[in-house]
Tab-separated table of C-alpha atoms in Angstrom:
chain	number	residue	atom	x	y	z
J	522	MET	CA	45.216	163.355	68.912
J	523	ALA	CA	42.467	164.994	71.046
J	524	ALA	CA	39.883	162.774	69.382
J	525	TYR	CA	41.829	159.646	70.512
J	526	PHE	CA	41.839	160.729	74.148
J	527	GLU	CA	38.127	161.607	73.946
J	528	TYR	CA	37.507	158.115	72.484
J	529	LEU	CA	39.579	156.570	75.278
J	530	ARG	CA	37.538	158.424	77.932
J	531	GLU	CA	34.188	157.391	76.418
J	532	MET	CA	35.402	153.812	75.972
J	533	PHE	CA	36.583	153.588	79.609
J	534	ILE	CA	33.249	154.927	80.919
J	535	ALA	CA	31.322	152.475	78.731
J	536	VAL	CA	33.410	149.466	79.798
J	537	MET	CA	33.173	150.294	83.527
J	538	THR	CA	29.410	150.909	83.210
J	539	ASN	CA	28.901	147.593	81.394
J	540	ILE	CA	30.998	145.709	83.974
J	541	GLY	CA	28.844	147.170	86.747
J	542	ASN	CA	25.675	146.257	84.831
J	543	TRP	CA	27.022	142.701	84.278
J	544	PHE	CA	27.505	142.225	87.996
J	545	ALA	CA	23.934	143.450	88.520
J	546	ASP	CA	22.524	141.158	85.787
J	547	PRO	CA	25.034	138.495	84.580
J	548	TRP	CA	22.520	137.073	82.111
J	549	LYS	CA	22.203	140.288	80.086
J	550	PRO	CA	23.073	139.755	76.339
J	551	VAL	CA	26.740	140.651	75.647
J	552	PRO	CA	26.933	141.147	71.832
J	553	ALA	CA	25.000	144.448	71.983
J	554	GLU	CA	27.764	145.995	74.071
J	555	PHE	CA	30.432	145.109	71.480
J	556	ASP	CA	28.321	146.836	68.804
J	557	TYR	CA	28.384	150.002	70.931
J	558	TYR	CA	32.202	149.773	71.249
J	559	ASN	CA	32.511	149.494	67.466
J	560	SER	CA	30.302	152.544	66.979
J	561	LEU	CA	32.513	154.594	69.331
J	562	LEU	CA	35.577	153.638	67.336
J	563	ALA	CA	33.892	154.532	64.052
J	564	GLN	CA	32.762	157.899	65.475
J	565	TYR	CA	36.190	159.054	66.687
J	566	SER	CA	38.729	157.181	64.528
J	567	LYS	CA	38.437	159.526	61.502
J	568	ASP	CA	39.818	162.381	63.654
J	569	PHE	CA	42.694	160.385	65.345
J	570	GLY	CA	45.490	161.545	63.160
J	571	GLY	CA	48.859	159.796	62.921
J	572	ALA	CA	49.796	160.191	66.592
J	573	GLY	CA	46.351	159.031	67.732
J	574	TRP	CA	46.618	155.815	65.707
J	575	VAL	CA	50.052	155.127	67.173
J	576	PHE	CA	48.680	155.457	70.717
J	577	TYR	CA	45.679	153.295	69.740
J	578	VAL	CA	47.907	150.473	68.490
J	579	ILE	CA	50.101	150.629	71.639
J	580	PHE	CA	47.015	150.588	73.858
J	581	MET	CA	45.584	147.542	72.063
J	582	ILE	CA	48.883	145.654	72.403
J	583	LEU	CA	48.999	146.402	76.133
J	584	LEU	CA	45.343	145.418	76.516
J	585	ILE	CA	45.877	142.067	74.768
J	586	ALA	CA	49.000	141.450	76.901
J	587	ALA	CA	47.054	142.223	80.092
J	588	ILE	CA	44.249	139.846	79.089
J	589	GLY	CA	46.826	137.154	78.240
J	590	ALA	CA	48.597	137.625	81.588
J	591	PHE	CA	45.282	137.409	83.430
J	592	CYS	CA	44.356	134.186	81.604
J	593	PHE	CA	47.836	132.733	82.349
J	594	LEU	CA	47.450	133.617	86.043
J	595	ILE	CA	44.116	131.820	86.152
J	596	PHE	CA	45.659	128.778	84.421
J	597	TRP	CA	48.667	128.767	86.818
J	598	LEU	CA	46.440	128.966	89.891
J	599	ILE	CA	44.259	126.102	88.657
J	600	ARG	CA	47.316	123.982	87.841
J	601	LYS	CA	48.855	124.667	91.274
J	602	TYR	CA	45.627	123.728	92.981
J	603	VAL	CA	45.412	120.446	91.033
J	604	ARG	CA	49.021	119.566	91.946
J	605	PHE	CA	48.362	120.370	95.587
J	606	ARG	CA	45.337	118.085	95.617
J	607	LYS	CA	47.331	115.270	93.961
J	608	SER	CA	50.230	115.552	96.473
J	609	THR	CA	47.785	115.567	99.372
J	610	ALA	CA	46.126	112.453	98.031
J	611	SER	CA	49.524	110.760	97.504
J	612	GLU	CA	50.580	111.655	101.056
J	613	GLU	CA	47.427	110.139	102.474
J	614	ALA	CA	47.914	106.992	100.382
J	615	LEU	CA	51.580	106.738	101.472
J	616	ARG	CA	50.648	107.182	105.119
J	617	ALA	CA	48.080	104.426	104.802
J	618	GLU	CA	50.680	102.183	103.125
J	619	VAL	CA	53.222	102.837	105.913
J	620	GLU	CA	50.646	101.974	108.558
J	621	LYS	CA	49.846	98.780	106.669
J	622	LEU	CA	53.560	97.831	106.436
J	623	ASN	CA	54.099	98.569	110.140
J	624	LEU	CA	51.248	96.248	110.986
J	625	GLU	CA	52.647	93.513	108.732
J	626	LEU	CA	56.116	93.993	110.269
J	627	TYR	CA	54.696	93.642	113.768
J	628	GLN	CA	52.849	90.481	112.777
J	629	ALA	CA	55.991	89.041	111.110
J	630	ILE	CA	58.159	89.743	114.174
J	631	SER	CA	55.561	88.182	116.462
J	632	GLU	CA	55.421	85.086	114.261
J	633	LYS	CA	59.234	84.864	114.120
J	634	GLU	CA	59.538	85.056	117.906
J	635	ARG	CA	56.778	82.474	118.313
J	636	ILE	CA	58.638	80.070	115.994
J	637	LEU	CA	61.942	80.816	117.790
J	638	GLY	CA	60.319	79.947	121.089
J	639	LEU	CA	59.025	76.674	119.660
J	640	GLN	CA	62.489	75.825	118.280
J	641	ILE	CA	64.192	76.538	121.576
J	642	SER	CA	61.689	74.487	123.527
J	643	SER	CA	61.920	71.551	121.110
J	644	LEU	CA	65.632	71.517	120.296
J	645	GLY	CA	67.135	72.486	123.623
J	646	VAL	CA	70.137	74.664	124.432
J	647	ALA	CA	73.826	74.020	124.855
J	648	LYS	CA	75.199	73.922	128.348
J	649	PRO	CA	78.398	75.876	129.055
J	650	ASN	CA	80.383	72.636	129.008
J	651	GLY	CA	79.187	71.836	125.483
J	652	GLU	CA	76.551	69.212	126.442
J	653	ILE	CA	73.233	69.587	124.616
J	654	ILE	CA	70.041	69.423	126.614
J	655	ASN	CA	67.251	67.683	124.678
J	656	GLY	CA	64.611	67.417	127.324
J	657	PRO	CA	61.074	68.783	127.702
J	658	ALA	CA	60.282	72.469	127.731
J	659	GLU	CA	60.419	72.756	131.497
J	660	GLU	CA	64.032	71.490	131.478
J	661	VAL	CA	65.161	74.020	128.874
J	662	GLU	CA	63.002	76.886	130.056
J	663	GLY	CA	62.155	77.577	126.415
J	664	GLU	CA	59.161	79.606	127.530
J	665	ILE	CA	61.570	82.492	128.135
J	666	ALA	CA	61.421	83.298	124.432
J	667	GLU	CA	57.642	83.806	124.607
J	668	SER	CA	57.498	85.623	127.918
J	669	ASP	CA	57.460	89.360	128.506
J	670	VAL	CA	61.171	89.767	129.239
J	671	ARG	CA	62.917	92.412	127.152
J	672	PHE	CA	66.072	90.367	126.470
J	673	PRO	CA	64.929	86.807	125.625
J	674	ARG	CA	68.312	85.599	124.261
J	675	LEU	CA	70.288	87.062	127.158
J	676	ALA	CA	67.783	85.672	129.623
J	677	LEU	CA	68.379	82.269	128.047
J	678	VAL	CA	72.114	82.704	128.677
J	679	ASP	CA	71.336	83.442	132.327
J	680	LYS	CA	69.315	80.244	132.496
J	681	SER	CA	72.002	78.190	130.758
J	682	TYR	CA	74.700	79.266	133.216
J	683	GLU	CA	72.455	79.281	136.298
J	684	ASN	CA	73.654	75.968	137.755
J	685	TYR	CA	77.166	75.933	136.334
J	686	HIS	CA	80.358	77.426	137.635
J	687	LEU	CA	83.089	77.386	135.016
J	688	VAL	CA	86.598	76.718	136.253
J	689	THR	CA	89.047	76.583	133.374
J	690	THR	CA	92.278	74.772	134.246
J	691	LEU	CA	95.459	74.104	132.329
J	692	PRO	CA	96.134	70.525	131.202
J	693	GLU	CA	98.876	68.634	133.055
J	694	ASP	CA	101.382	68.930	130.198
J	695	ALA	CA	101.128	72.734	130.245
J	696	THR	CA	101.049	73.547	133.939
J	697	ASN	CA	103.787	76.192	133.850
J	698	ILE	CA	103.641	77.162	130.176
J	699	ASP	CA	104.848	80.686	129.291
J	700	LEU	CA	103.995	83.035	126.417
J	701	LYS	CA	106.724	81.594	124.214
J	702	GLY	CA	105.421	78.099	124.802
J	703	ILE	CA	101.833	79.184	124.094
J	704	CYS	CA	102.896	80.718	120.757
J	705	GLU	CA	104.750	77.592	119.687
J	706	ARG	CA	101.958	75.285	120.857
J	707	PHE	CA	99.276	77.257	119.013
J	708	ARG	CA	101.350	77.314	115.800
J	709	ASN	CA	101.719	73.526	115.934
J	710	PHE	CA	98.015	73.082	116.812
J	711	ALA	CA	96.880	75.158	113.824
J	712	ALA	CA	99.205	73.278	111.472
J	713	SER	CA	98.591	69.729	112.755
J	714	GLN	CA	94.848	69.853	113.403
J	715	MET	CA	93.530	72.532	111.037
J	716	GLY	CA	95.997	72.700	108.170
J	717	LEU	CA	96.668	76.397	108.808
J	718	TYR	CA	100.270	77.551	108.576
J	719	TYR	CA	101.504	80.768	110.172
J	720	THR	CA	105.020	82.045	110.775
J	721	ILE	CA	106.159	82.218	114.370
J	722	ASP	CA	106.582	86.001	113.958
J	723	THR	CA	102.890	86.343	113.086
J	724	ILE	CA	101.890	84.367	116.180
J	725	ARG	CA	104.202	86.447	118.369
J	726	VAL	CA	102.775	89.698	117.044
J	727	PHE	CA	99.206	88.479	117.575
J	728	PHE	CA	99.713	87.454	121.207
J	729	SER	CA	101.730	90.613	121.912
J	730	ALA	CA	98.862	92.641	120.436
J	731	MET	CA	96.498	90.864	122.852
J	732	GLY	CA	98.746	92.017	125.685
J	733	THR	CA	98.647	95.593	124.359
J	734	GLY	CA	94.980	96.257	123.667
J	735	LYS	CA	91.530	94.790	123.199
J	736	ILE	CA	91.108	95.722	119.509
J	737	ILE	CA	93.144	93.937	116.837
J	738	ILE	CA	92.844	94.470	113.065
J	739	LEU	CA	93.948	91.780	110.629
J	740	GLU	CA	94.223	93.196	107.117
J	741	GLY	CA	95.586	92.177	103.754
J	742	ILE	CA	94.624	90.458	100.549
J	743	SER	CA	91.872	87.852	100.445
J	744	GLY	CA	92.779	84.226	101.133
J	745	THR	CA	95.764	84.815	103.416
J	746	GLY	CA	94.150	83.413	106.573
J	747	LYS	CA	92.914	86.558	108.326
J	748	THR	CA	89.612	85.117	109.549
J	749	SER	CA	91.117	81.669	110.053
J	750	LEU	CA	93.596	82.943	112.645
J	751	PRO	CA	91.075	83.980	115.348
J	752	TYR	CA	88.883	81.012	114.424
J	753	ALA	CA	91.806	78.639	115.014
J	754	LEU	CA	92.691	80.435	118.226
J	755	GLY	CA	89.141	79.929	119.504
J	756	ARG	CA	89.441	76.228	118.766
J	757	PHE	CA	92.828	76.211	120.495
J	758	PHE	CA	91.318	77.740	123.642
J	759	LYS	CA	88.302	75.366	123.419
J	760	HIS	CA	85.939	78.338	123.238
J	761	ASN	CA	84.952	79.037	119.656
J	762	ALA	CA	85.254	82.602	118.426
J	763	ALA	CA	81.993	84.395	117.652
J	764	ILE	CA	82.191	85.523	114.011
J	765	CYS	CA	79.935	88.481	113.162
J	766	SER	CA	79.728	89.554	109.520
J	767	VAL	CA	79.699	93.326	109.035
J	768	GLN	CA	77.204	94.621	106.442
J	769	PRO	CA	77.741	97.631	104.122
J	770	SER	CA	74.523	99.195	105.441
J	771	TRP	CA	75.791	99.574	109.018
J	772	ARG	CA	75.673	103.232	110.074
J	773	ASP	CA	75.389	103.256	113.885
J	774	ARG	CA	75.713	101.204	117.061
J	775	SER	CA	72.216	99.698	116.748
J	776	GLU	CA	73.430	97.550	113.841
J	777	LEU	CA	76.116	96.117	116.126
J	778	LEU	CA	74.359	95.854	119.491
J	779	GLY	CA	70.672	95.779	118.560
J	780	TYR	CA	67.834	98.102	119.549
J	781	TYR	CA	64.659	98.277	121.600
J	782	ASN	CA	61.594	97.479	119.452
J	783	ASP	CA	58.604	99.655	120.363
J	784	PHE	CA	56.184	97.255	118.665
J	785	THR	CA	57.233	94.070	120.445
J	786	HIS	CA	58.506	95.849	123.592
J	787	LYS	CA	61.620	93.684	123.405
J	788	PHE	CA	65.263	94.332	122.683
J	789	THR	CA	66.384	93.021	119.306
J	790	GLU	CA	69.580	91.223	120.341
J	791	THR	CA	72.458	90.659	117.923
J	792	GLN	CA	75.039	87.889	117.846
J	793	PHE	CA	77.655	90.491	118.824
J	794	LEU	CA	75.745	91.451	121.988
J	795	HIS	CA	75.086	87.790	122.770
J	796	ALA	CA	78.825	87.005	122.553
J	797	ILE	CA	79.750	89.884	124.881
J	798	TYR	CA	77.099	88.905	127.415
J	799	GLU	CA	78.104	85.229	127.420
J	800	ALA	CA	81.728	86.283	128.049
J	801	THR	CA	80.625	87.862	131.339
J	802	TYR	CA	79.945	84.341	132.647
J	803	ARG	CA	83.201	82.771	131.460
J	804	ASP	CA	86.685	82.669	132.948
J	805	ASP	CA	88.534	81.858	129.723
J	806	VAL	CA	89.526	83.830	126.603
J	807	SER	CA	86.619	85.071	124.462
J	808	LEU	CA	87.156	86.278	120.889
J	809	VAL	CA	84.622	88.266	118.861
J	810	VAL	CA	85.440	88.595	115.162
J	811	LEU	CA	84.062	91.460	113.057
J	812	ASP	CA	84.512	89.903	109.632
J	813	GLU	CA	85.073	92.374	106.752
J	814	MET	CA	84.840	95.193	109.274
J	815	ASN	CA	85.607	97.954	106.741
J	816	LEU	CA	82.677	97.122	104.458
J	817	ALA	CA	81.081	99.959	106.467
J	818	ARG	CA	82.766	102.928	108.132
J	819	ILE	CA	84.236	101.567	111.340
J	820	GLU	CA	84.107	104.894	113.187
J	821	TYR	CA	80.326	105.001	112.602
J	822	TYR	CA	79.132	101.717	114.099
J	823	PHE	CA	82.129	101.016	116.390
J	824	ALA	CA	82.727	104.549	117.676
J	825	GLU	CA	81.366	103.869	121.167
J	826	PHE	CA	83.742	100.944	121.704
J	827	LEU	CA	86.717	102.949	120.410
J	828	SER	CA	85.967	105.622	123.017
J	829	ILE	CA	85.047	103.350	125.921
J	830	MET	CA	88.199	101.251	125.718
J	831	GLU	CA	90.333	104.385	125.876
J	832	MET	CA	89.224	104.877	129.488
J	833	PRO	CA	91.974	103.932	131.963
J	834	ASN	CA	89.466	102.640	134.519
J	835	VAL	CA	88.041	99.350	133.183
J	836	ALA	CA	85.145	99.660	135.625
J	837	GLU	CA	83.841	102.425	133.327
J	838	TRP	CA	83.726	100.216	130.230
J	839	ASN	CA	79.921	100.241	130.167
J	840	ILE	CA	77.672	100.212	127.112
J	841	SER	CA	74.149	101.558	127.445
J	842	LEU	CA	71.387	99.252	126.193
J	843	VAL	CA	68.115	100.665	127.530
J	844	ALA	CA	67.214	103.919	129.231
J	845	ALA	CA	65.115	102.570	132.099
J	846	PRO	CA	66.019	99.320	133.936
J	847	ARG	CA	63.479	96.628	134.785
J	848	SER	CA	63.507	93.911	137.391
J	849	ASP	CA	63.389	91.134	134.756
J	850	ASP	CA	66.444	92.387	132.844
J	851	PRO	CA	69.396	89.963	132.484
J	852	SER	CA	71.477	89.454	135.604
J	853	HIS	CA	74.578	91.227	134.292
J	854	VAL	CA	72.709	94.210	132.820
J	855	LYS	CA	72.842	96.774	135.605
J	856	ASP	CA	70.783	99.979	135.333
J	857	GLY	CA	70.324	99.322	131.638
J	858	ARG	CA	74.093	99.067	131.058
J	859	LEU	CA	76.439	96.156	130.355
J	860	LEU	CA	80.051	96.125	131.519
J	861	ILE	CA	82.490	94.850	128.870
J	862	PRO	CA	84.380	91.956	130.504
J	863	GLN	CA	88.177	91.878	130.499
J	864	ASN	CA	88.389	88.373	129.036
J	865	ILE	CA	87.156	89.533	125.623
J	866	TRP	CA	89.064	90.730	122.522
J	867	PHE	CA	87.552	92.296	119.410
J	868	ILE	CA	89.287	91.179	116.220
J	869	GLY	CA	88.436	92.793	112.902
J	870	THR	CA	89.377	91.479	109.479
J	871	ALA	CA	89.769	93.958	106.621
J	872	ASN	CA	90.358	93.720	102.889
J	873	ASN	CA	91.904	96.596	100.963
J	874	ASP	CA	89.952	96.889	97.709
J	875	ASP	CA	87.384	99.071	95.948
J	876	SER	CA	84.463	97.556	97.880
J	877	THR	CA	85.739	98.698	101.286
J	878	PHE	CA	86.295	101.945	103.163
J	879	THR	CA	89.697	103.243	104.153
J	880	ILE	CA	90.517	102.619	107.805
J	881	THR	CA	91.153	106.019	109.365
J	882	ASP	CA	93.976	107.046	111.714
J	883	LYS	CA	91.438	107.302	114.539
J	884	VAL	CA	90.894	103.542	114.309
J	885	TYR	CA	94.526	102.606	113.642
J	886	ASP	CA	95.748	104.628	116.633
J	887	ARG	CA	93.434	102.786	119.009
J	888	ALA	CA	93.994	99.281	117.640
J	889	MET	CA	96.873	96.919	116.985
J	890	SER	CA	97.146	95.832	113.360
J	891	LEU	CA	98.672	92.878	111.524
J	892	PHE	CA	99.142	92.797	107.765
J	893	PHE	CA	98.914	89.531	105.804
J	894	ASP	CA	100.590	89.767	102.407
J	895	ASN	CA	101.070	86.085	101.488
J	896	LYS	CA	99.824	82.604	102.239
J	897	GLY	CA	101.491	80.508	104.901
J	898	ILE	CA	104.111	77.977	103.867
J	899	ALA	CA	103.301	74.417	104.906
J	900	PHE	CA	105.579	72.738	107.427
J	901	LYS	CA	105.566	69.475	109.347
J	902	ALA	CA	104.274	69.966	112.897
J	903	PRO	CA	103.790	67.417	115.709
J	904	PHE	CA	100.192	66.648	116.612
J	905	THR	CA	99.278	69.137	119.335
J	906	GLU	CA	96.251	69.236	121.626
J	907	ALA	CA	94.200	72.315	122.396
J	908	LEU	CA	94.939	74.458	125.442
J	909	PRO	CA	91.982	75.795	127.480
J	910	LEU	CA	93.492	78.914	128.991
J	911	PRO	CA	92.165	80.703	132.091
J	912	ILE	CA	92.038	84.453	131.570
J	913	ASP	CA	93.735	85.089	134.925
J	914	TYR	CA	96.681	82.937	133.869
J	915	LEU	CA	97.081	84.789	130.557
J	916	ASP	CA	96.768	88.190	132.263
J	917	ASP	CA	99.447	87.183	134.758
J	918	LEU	CA	101.760	86.236	131.875
J	919	PHE	CA	101.260	89.647	130.270
J	920	LYS	CA	101.892	91.439	133.582
J	921	LYS	CA	104.988	89.349	134.272
J	922	ALA	CA	106.341	90.109	130.801
J	923	LYS	CA	105.968	93.857	131.375
J	924	GLU	CA	107.805	93.534	134.674
J	925	ASP	CA	110.608	91.293	133.382
J	926	PHE	CA	111.254	92.840	129.945
J	927	PRO	CA	110.574	96.593	130.075
J	928	LEU	CA	111.667	98.722	127.139
J	929	SER	CA	115.339	99.563	127.692
J	930	GLN	CA	116.332	103.178	128.270
J	931	LYS	CA	118.854	103.031	125.415
J	932	THR	CA	116.246	101.892	122.886
J	933	LEU	CA	113.729	104.406	124.236
J	934	GLU	CA	116.186	107.267	123.717
J	935	LYS	CA	116.922	106.121	120.166
J	936	PHE	CA	113.206	105.873	119.462
J	937	GLN	CA	112.666	109.406	120.779
J	938	GLU	CA	115.436	110.630	118.485
J	939	LEU	CA	113.695	108.822	115.630
J	940	ASP	CA	110.525	110.657	116.649
J	941	SER	CA	112.344	114.004	116.297
J	942	PHE	CA	113.661	113.004	112.860
J	943	VAL	CA	110.183	112.096	111.620
J	944	ILE	CA	108.707	115.343	112.966
J	945	GLU	CA	111.424	117.412	111.284
J	946	HIS	CA	111.233	115.741	107.866
J	947	PHE	CA	107.631	114.494	107.626
J	948	LYS	CA	105.684	116.644	110.121
J	949	LEU	CA	104.313	113.541	111.892
J	950	ALA	CA	104.475	112.874	115.628
J	951	PHE	CA	104.200	109.571	117.504
J	952	GLY	CA	101.918	110.765	120.290
J	953	ASN	CA	101.480	109.528	123.872
J	954	ARG	CA	99.086	106.739	122.884
J	955	ILE	CA	101.644	105.108	120.595
J	956	MET	CA	104.374	105.453	123.216
J	957	LYS	CA	102.142	103.668	125.749
J	958	GLN	CA	101.397	100.903	123.249
J	959	LEU	CA	105.113	100.586	122.583
J	960	GLY	CA	105.766	100.131	126.305
J	961	ASP	CA	103.181	97.307	126.466
J	962	PHE	CA	103.930	95.595	123.149
J	963	VAL	CA	107.715	95.286	123.380
J	964	PRO	CA	107.836	93.308	126.685
J	965	CYS	CA	105.106	90.923	125.504
J	966	TYR	CA	106.898	90.355	122.195
J	967	ILE	CA	110.165	89.566	123.990
J	968	ALA	CA	108.313	87.134	126.295
J	969	CYS	CA	106.861	85.458	123.191
J	970	GLY	CA	110.396	84.735	121.978
J	971	GLY	CA	111.247	87.794	119.893
J	972	THR	CA	113.807	90.567	120.356
J	973	GLU	CA	113.398	94.137	121.522
J	974	LEU	CA	114.435	95.728	118.216
J	975	GLU	CA	112.122	93.417	116.245
J	976	ALA	CA	109.229	94.631	118.384
J	977	VAL	CA	110.191	98.302	118.016
J	978	ASP	CA	110.610	97.775	114.266
J	979	TYR	CA	107.106	96.299	114.032
J	980	MET	CA	105.566	99.184	115.980
J	981	PHE	CA	107.339	101.795	113.847
J	982	GLN	CA	106.303	100.086	110.636
J	983	SER	CA	102.647	99.496	111.616
J	984	LYS	CA	101.995	102.694	113.558
J	985	ILE	CA	104.157	105.383	111.894
J	986	LEU	CA	105.056	104.297	108.370
J	987	LYS	CA	101.411	103.304	107.864
J	988	LYS	CA	100.534	107.008	108.032
J	989	PHE	CA	102.949	107.770	105.176
J	990	GLU	CA	100.547	106.126	102.709
J	991	VAL	CA	98.289	109.192	102.799
J	992	LEU	CA	101.191	111.595	102.166
J	993	ASN	CA	102.271	112.717	98.716
J	994	VAL	CA	105.311	110.434	98.586
J	995	ALA	CA	106.256	111.716	95.124
J	996	PHE	CA	107.653	114.843	96.837
J	997	LEU	CA	109.248	112.904	99.729
J	998	ARG	CA	111.576	110.570	97.855
J	999	ASP	CA	114.765	112.187	99.213
J	1000	GLU	CA	113.359	112.265	102.754
J	1001	LEU	CA	112.467	108.550	102.575
J	1002	ILE	CA	115.992	107.680	101.420
J	1003	ALA	CA	117.360	109.743	104.310
J	1004	LEU	CA	115.029	107.927	106.747
J	1005	ASP	CA	116.291	104.545	105.522
J	1006	ALA	CA	119.881	105.648	106.098
J	1007	TYR	CA	118.985	107.060	109.525
J	1008	LEU	CA	117.488	103.720	110.654
J	1009	THR	CA	120.691	101.923	109.644
J	1010	LYS	CA	122.806	104.465	111.498
J	1011	GLN	CA	120.694	104.358	114.684
J	1012	PHE	CA	119.869	100.664	114.984
J	1013	GLY	CA	122.365	98.796	112.810
J	1014	LYS	CA	122.476	97.371	109.303
J	1015	GLY	CA	120.631	94.119	110.002
J	1016	GLU	CA	117.823	95.668	112.070
J	1017	PHE	CA	114.462	97.313	111.263
J	1018	LEU	CA	113.982	95.052	108.245
J	1019	LEU	CA	110.192	95.499	108.211
J	1020	SER	CA	110.465	99.283	108.248
J	1021	LYS	CA	113.128	99.317	105.530
J	1022	LYS	CA	110.972	97.080	103.339
J	1023	LYS	CA	108.049	99.448	103.827
J	1024	ILE	CA	110.239	102.465	102.976
J	1025	LYS	CA	111.438	100.789	99.770
J	1026	ASN	CA	107.825	100.168	98.739
J	1027	LEU	CA	107.013	103.829	99.400
J	1028	ILE	CA	110.002	104.907	97.296
J	1029	LYS	CA	108.740	102.709	94.449
J	1030	MET	CA	105.360	104.369	94.701
J	1031	SER	CA	107.027	107.779	94.333
J	1032	ALA	CA	108.882	106.782	91.135
């Protein structure tokens, strides 16, 4: 045992001495040193004994493990260094590629705007009255598209309306037409001129929704005439609806309104923004359709409009476009902001399938919704002309309806009792927003030719029972049956047919 420790001491001294000598002279022959190590082992090993050999074997294992760990550390450091160099090189190559793509994008945008300017100057623009100008460039002011203005399309709208003052008047055969007459006339127009057939109840709900709010959602299965309804209404008013197709990639307001391009130093204007801006010049009804609006999450790209149109003061309905104003900005863009005009309605169409997002309560609460569950049935209608409708005239009809047909106190009390029943059994409340909408919708619906209870039924079905779809109706079967009986008791056997139909469908879902 003592011989092993003596060997270990001599071996350690020899190794340290040789390492020091190697640093002093790296080119000194190495094999001679290994011969000396072997001689030390031969000199002391015969006196190791059993315990000494055990310690020798353990020491050799630890020595080999230490050498292996050292070699692995060297390998790991080299590998890490190589990877670092490769990632650095890839980053530099990617940065160069991005710079190249940015340059190509800038060149493509410049070329597109140059071509757009040539098209505008050669083809002309439409006047507000529908006449097409096909004159030389100085007549059309097509050079706007190639100038330094930030909003070339909006500036072109300014130029188009510069010398025109729109005055929309009712035709002689509709001088004193009311909401009921407008509904009937539009239904006959759509059937006789466009081959579109809607029930009178659908038309009444749509116009009453216009008198209630600026956001209307048309939902249901494909092919039931959701998009055709606002399109036909635009034709009826002789001001075509602007149809904007929503894309699944929309995530924020820039997809809807556009954005300021730092490369071109111009605002990338969308059709949606163009339609809103043109409405600021008009005195008739303007409709903007967001087709397939739930292909993307509505509360992402439309959130600003949902919030703005909740403000009671319409003078605060401003959308911000640019941070700093310029003197050459469009005439109706003040301090970088555009005021949403009161003659505009936003109409969204929505399909309910696997390719779309669920419309949340936040959106439903702020909008009026119509559900299309079947195709219209054809009927014979007299040939009916269009009806250009001044916005002031339509607003006056809505105001008159709210003065002449307010929600009766008796019905209001019954509705409040219904509210208490729903809170007690389903833990859902109507809320002040829905009560305000009820107070606006019911008078307009009556003025359109419907009854008070039909209007209240529609509001309850579309605003309250719609929320039941997210509840676990399998555990609410008895409560739904009780609600159906309560509606009959409160409002009569032949009333609230829409709500009772909805309740029966919910009960079927719970089976």
